[in-house]
Tab-separated table of C-alpha atoms in Angstrom:
chain	number	residue	atom	x	y	z
A	7	MET	CA	-17.852	7.235	-43.787
A	8	SER	CA	-14.282	7.357	-45.190
A	9	ASP	CA	-12.719	4.651	-47.469
A	10	HIS	CA	-10.234	3.966	-44.625
A	11	SER	CA	-13.104	3.185	-42.264
A	12	HIS	CA	-14.617	0.927	-44.798
A	13	SER	CA	-11.258	-0.892	-45.224
A	14	ILE	CA	-11.057	-2.063	-41.571
A	15	VAL	CA	-14.573	-3.679	-41.560
A	16	GLU	CA	-13.990	-7.443	-41.245
A	17	HIS	CA	-15.547	-9.653	-43.899
A	18	GLN	CA	-18.040	-11.228	-41.526
A	19	PHE	CA	-19.784	-7.780	-40.696
A	20	ASP	CA	-22.062	-5.751	-42.894
A	21	ASP	CA	-20.670	-2.386	-41.639
A	22	MET	CA	-18.734	-0.602	-39.170
A	23	ALA	CA	-21.661	-0.179	-36.804
A	24	GLN	CA	-22.429	-3.860	-36.746
A	25	GLN	CA	-18.744	-4.690	-36.044
A	26	LYS	CA	-18.509	-2.237	-33.225
A	27	GLU	CA	-21.777	-3.536	-31.476
A	28	THR	CA	-20.727	-7.123	-31.983
A	29	THR	CA	-17.145	-6.727	-30.474
A	30	THR	CA	-18.407	-4.631	-27.632
A	31	LEU	CA	-21.045	-7.196	-26.735
A	32	ALA	CA	-18.335	-9.914	-26.929
A	33	MET	CA	-16.278	-7.978	-24.397
A	34	TRP	CA	-19.239	-7.578	-22.006
A	35	ALA	CA	-19.854	-11.177	-22.378
A	36	PHE	CA	-16.185	-11.976	-21.376
A	37	LEU	CA	-16.438	-9.523	-18.497
A	38	LEU	CA	-19.432	-11.298	-17.240
A	39	THR	CA	-17.511	-14.505	-17.019
A	40	GLU	CA	-14.822	-12.723	-15.191
A	41	VAL	CA	-17.379	-11.488	-12.629
A	42	LEU	CA	-18.580	-14.954	-12.182
A	43	PHE	CA	-14.985	-16.178	-11.679
A	44	PHE	CA	-14.029	-13.502	-9.115
A	45	GLY	CA	-17.512	-13.924	-7.591
A	46	GLY	CA	-16.557	-17.372	-6.449
A	47	LEU	CA	-13.530	-16.054	-4.684
A	48	PHE	CA	-15.510	-13.328	-3.105
A	49	GLY	CA	-18.098	-15.837	-1.851
A	50	ALA	CA	-15.441	-18.048	-0.320
A	51	TYR	CA	-14.076	-15.023	1.388
A	52	THR	CA	-17.398	-13.986	2.743
A	53	MET	CA	-18.183	-17.383	4.097
A	54	LEU	CA	-14.790	-17.812	5.768
A	55	ARG	CA	-14.721	-14.296	7.207
A	56	HIS	CA	-18.183	-15.037	8.735
A	57	ARG	CA	-16.803	-18.319	10.330
A	58	PHE	CA	-13.583	-16.840	11.540
A	59	PRO	CA	-14.121	-12.994	12.103
A	60	GLU	CA	-11.518	-12.339	14.750
A	61	ALA	CA	-8.740	-14.209	12.796
A	62	PHE	CA	-9.606	-12.593	9.601
A	63	ALA	CA	-9.526	-9.220	11.312
A	64	VAL	CA	-6.168	-9.824	12.920
A	65	ALA	CA	-4.811	-10.872	9.595
A	66	SER	CA	-6.193	-7.850	7.849
A	67	ASN	CA	-4.508	-5.594	10.262
A	68	SER	CA	-1.182	-7.154	9.350
A	69	LEU	CA	-1.511	-5.730	5.807
A	70	ASP	CA	0.121	-2.454	4.940
A	71	LEU	CA	-2.815	0.032	4.660
A	72	THR	CA	-0.578	2.791	3.280
A	73	LEU	CA	0.627	0.671	0.381
A	74	GLY	CA	-2.951	-0.593	-0.268
A	75	ALA	CA	-4.214	2.954	-0.266
A	76	VAL	CA	-1.560	4.246	-2.655
A	77	ASN	CA	-2.232	1.427	-5.030
A	78	THR	CA	-5.927	2.256	-4.948
A	79	ALA	CA	-5.043	6.012	-6.001
A	80	VAL	CA	-2.806	4.689	-8.706
A	81	LEU	CA	-5.377	2.534	-10.274
A	82	ILE	CA	-8.001	5.457	-10.166
A	83	GLY	CA	-5.424	7.460	-11.877
A	84	SER	CA	-4.906	4.822	-14.462
A	85	SER	CA	-8.580	4.779	-15.139
A	86	LEU	CA	-8.484	8.458	-15.887
A	87	THR	CA	-5.659	8.093	-18.322
A	88	MET	CA	-7.425	5.109	-20.004
A	89	ALA	CA	-10.567	7.200	-20.384
A	90	LEU	CA	-8.581	9.983	-21.873
A	91	ALA	CA	-6.888	7.493	-24.257
A	92	VAL	CA	-10.328	6.380	-25.555
A	93	HIS	CA	-11.498	9.922	-26.053
A	94	ALA	CA	-8.253	10.723	-27.919
A	95	ALA	CA	-9.057	7.756	-30.232
A	96	GLN	CA	-12.531	8.914	-30.746
A	97	THR	CA	-11.253	12.318	-31.795
A	98	ASN	CA	-8.481	10.932	-33.861
A	99	LYS	CA	-5.615	12.464	-31.875
A	100	ARG	CA	-2.694	9.937	-32.442
A	101	LYS	CA	-0.166	11.385	-30.167
A	102	GLN	CA	-2.572	11.735	-27.323
A	103	ILE	CA	-3.626	8.154	-27.743
A	104	ILE	CA	0.027	6.967	-27.416
A	105	LEU	CA	0.673	9.395	-24.503
A	106	PHE	CA	-2.255	8.372	-22.333
A	107	LEU	CA	-1.768	4.682	-23.050
A	108	VAL	CA	1.818	5.014	-21.997
A	109	LEU	CA	0.776	6.782	-18.744
A	110	THR	CA	-1.772	4.057	-18.202
A	111	ILE	CA	0.953	1.345	-18.555
A	112	ALA	CA	3.155	3.317	-16.286
A	113	LEU	CA	0.520	3.630	-13.616
A	114	GLY	CA	-0.256	-0.036	-13.958
A	115	SER	CA	3.414	-0.963	-13.576
A	116	VAL	CA	3.641	1.176	-10.372
A	117	PHE	CA	0.688	-0.822	-9.001
A	118	LEU	CA	2.470	-3.956	-9.894
A	119	GLY	CA	5.635	-2.812	-8.320
A	120	ILE	CA	3.884	-1.885	-4.975
A	121	LYS	CA	2.163	-5.137	-4.996
A	122	ALA	CA	5.647	-7.004	-5.452
A	123	VAL	CA	6.963	-5.074	-2.318
A	124	GLU	CA	3.837	-6.222	-0.381
A	125	TYR	CA	4.479	-9.673	-1.442
A	126	SER	CA	8.172	-9.425	-0.499
A	127	HIS	CA	7.059	-8.199	3.042
A	128	LYS	CA	4.705	-11.148	3.528
A	129	PHE	CA	7.370	-13.640	2.359
A	130	HIS	CA	9.770	-12.039	4.958
A	131	GLU	CA	7.136	-12.258	7.618
A	132	HIS	CA	6.397	-15.904	6.873
A	133	HIS	CA	2.735	-15.147	6.109
A	134	VAL	CA	2.719	-16.984	2.832
A	135	PRO	CA	0.573	-20.223	3.193
A	136	GLY	CA	2.468	-23.447	3.348
A	137	ALA	CA	4.996	-25.402	5.547
A	138	SER	CA	6.905	-22.200	6.730
A	139	PHE	CA	3.710	-20.167	7.542
A	140	SER	CA	3.761	-18.566	10.909
A	141	PHE	CA	1.564	-15.955	12.370
A	142	THR	CA	2.243	-14.811	15.941
A	143	GLU	CA	1.120	-11.161	15.834
A	144	VAL	CA	-2.038	-11.540	17.845
A	145	PRO	CA	-2.932	-8.122	19.327
A	146	ASP	CA	-4.328	-7.492	22.672
A	147	TRP	CA	-7.819	-6.977	21.515
A	148	VAL	CA	-8.061	-10.869	20.599
A	149	ASP	CA	-7.926	-13.502	23.389
A	150	PRO	CA	-7.351	-16.876	21.622
A	151	ALA	CA	-8.503	-18.664	24.722
A	152	THR	CA	-12.072	-17.384	24.171
A	153	LEU	CA	-12.269	-18.731	20.548
A	154	SER	CA	-13.399	-22.018	19.350
A	155	TYR	CA	-10.775	-22.260	16.578
A	156	ASN	CA	-7.077	-21.932	16.168
A	157	VAL	CA	-6.099	-18.359	15.139
A	158	GLU	CA	-3.002	-19.260	13.177
A	159	ASN	CA	-4.781	-21.807	11.144
A	160	ALA	CA	-7.583	-19.463	10.393
A	161	THR	CA	-5.240	-16.662	9.510
A	162	GLN	CA	-3.658	-18.923	6.948
A	163	MET	CA	-7.018	-19.240	5.287
A	164	PHE	CA	-7.205	-15.488	5.171
A	165	PHE	CA	-3.670	-15.299	3.436
A	166	SER	CA	-4.631	-18.091	1.059
A	167	LEU	CA	-7.310	-15.976	-0.154
A	168	TYR	CA	-5.409	-12.785	-0.002
A	169	PHE	CA	-2.728	-14.205	-2.314
A	170	ALA	CA	-5.295	-15.961	-4.560
A	171	MET	CA	-7.530	-12.820	-5.142
A	172	THR	CA	-4.643	-10.238	-5.329
A	173	GLY	CA	-2.479	-12.592	-7.450
A	174	LEU	CA	-5.253	-13.237	-10.055
A	175	HIS	CA	-5.985	-9.420	-10.130
A	176	ALA	CA	-2.193	-8.775	-10.728
A	177	LEU	CA	-2.249	-11.300	-13.425
A	178	HIS	CA	-5.194	-9.417	-15.044
A	179	MET	CA	-3.208	-6.212	-14.734
A	180	ILE	CA	-0.245	-7.899	-16.511
A	181	VAL	CA	-2.430	-8.910	-19.290
A	182	GLY	CA	-3.951	-5.458	-19.483
A	183	VAL	CA	-0.477	-4.043	-19.881
A	184	GLY	CA	0.130	-6.307	-22.689
A	185	ILE	CA	-3.141	-5.295	-24.295
A	186	MET	CA	-2.066	-1.545	-23.952
A	187	LEU	CA	1.175	-2.248	-25.679
A	188	VAL	CA	-0.633	-3.660	-28.666
A	189	MET	CA	-2.900	-0.593	-28.714
A	190	ILE	CA	0.225	1.596	-28.633
A	191	TRP	CA	1.692	-0.230	-31.584
A	192	MET	CA	-1.725	0.080	-33.515
A	193	ALA	CA	-1.764	3.741	-32.767
A	194	TYR	CA	1.715	4.217	-33.803
A	195	LYS	CA	0.894	2.500	-37.218
A	196	ASN	CA	-2.063	5.000	-37.446
A	197	ARG	CA	-4.695	2.287	-37.342
A	198	PHE	CA	-7.338	4.409	-35.656
A	199	SER	CA	-9.588	7.243	-36.797
A	200	GLU	CA	-12.613	8.913	-35.579
A	201	HIS	CA	-14.663	6.244	-37.372
A	202	TYR	CA	-12.467	3.205	-36.093
A	203	TYR	CA	-11.460	3.210	-32.412
A	204	GLY	CA	-13.193	0.058	-31.128
A	205	PRO	CA	-10.045	-1.669	-29.959
A	206	VAL	CA	-9.100	1.073	-27.821
A	207	GLU	CA	-12.615	1.379	-26.406
A	208	ILE	CA	-12.891	-2.351	-25.821
A	209	SER	CA	-9.463	-2.414	-24.256
A	210	GLY	CA	-10.647	0.420	-21.921
A	211	LEU	CA	-13.564	-1.652	-20.734
A	212	TYR	CA	-11.095	-4.471	-19.716
A	213	TRP	CA	-8.911	-1.982	-17.890
A	214	HIS	CA	-11.781	-0.409	-16.089
A	215	PHE	CA	-13.138	-3.843	-15.070
A	216	VAL	CA	-9.778	-4.763	-13.448
A	217	ASP	CA	-9.620	-1.462	-11.598
A	218	ILE	CA	-13.246	-2.043	-10.255
A	219	VAL	CA	-12.149	-5.482	-8.933
A	220	TRP	CA	-9.425	-3.723	-6.936
A	221	ILE	CA	-11.969	-1.158	-5.586
A	222	PHE	CA	-13.830	-3.986	-4.129
A	223	LEU	CA	-10.662	-6.036	-2.942
A	224	PHE	CA	-9.160	-2.937	-1.079
A	225	PRO	CA	-11.886	-2.541	1.478
A	226	LEU	CA	-12.618	-6.325	1.781
A	227	LEU	CA	-8.864	-7.132	2.528
A	228	TYR	CA	-7.457	-3.946	4.146
A	229	LEU	CA	-10.306	-2.143	5.687
A	230	LEU	CA	-13.032	-4.674	6.963
A	231	GLY	CA	-12.524	-5.309	10.706
A	232	ARG	CA	-9.313	-3.168	10.876
A	233	HIS	CA	-8.388	-1.726	14.262
A	234	PHE	CA	-6.886	1.710	13.468
A	235	GLY	CA	-5.387	2.012	16.741
A	236	GLY	CA	-2.908	-0.699	16.006
A	237	GLY	CA	-1.299	-2.798	13.311
A	238	HIS	CA	0.209	-1.235	10.234
């Protein structure tokens, strides 16, 4: 192991291997708390969807499937560039680290931009929960007279969860972009080597987790109960 690799072992660790193992374990522990956090929202969504299936299906059909699908493809692409950045760090290819991290940020920014467009549409359509909420786009395949609940009130529950879940996911994306900027700065300062690439690898775990959350959100919000003969 080179002198450089010894120099970046923090004083509380015996060696580089212990430092890497500890920091990786810490990230997995953090991600576990995130799973529990998002799990509560997924649980609430599942319970309410079971209680108001028609209203949730109607609200889901009002989402823009094309934008949701494009964002899914964008995040899958960002996972690839993140994995390539980690590989570049492991092989000590400084320019490639920076390139792939920049591409990861670019794709993450595209995702956030598309999500902003979706939010803008929902504000314009008065689908944001609150005093101005209105949902009158009930399709022919739903007869409100046969339901035991108010469709508009139930769709507001759907959109409350939609904004909570996608908004928290977007917040995690913004944090991820900030982390990538720090990794770029460290790579620019030549802080990484084939012996020391832990920060990039750990940042990759966080980014992949955020991507995986969206992989679950997309079918849950956009596809489940969708009638492909109508809606967006």
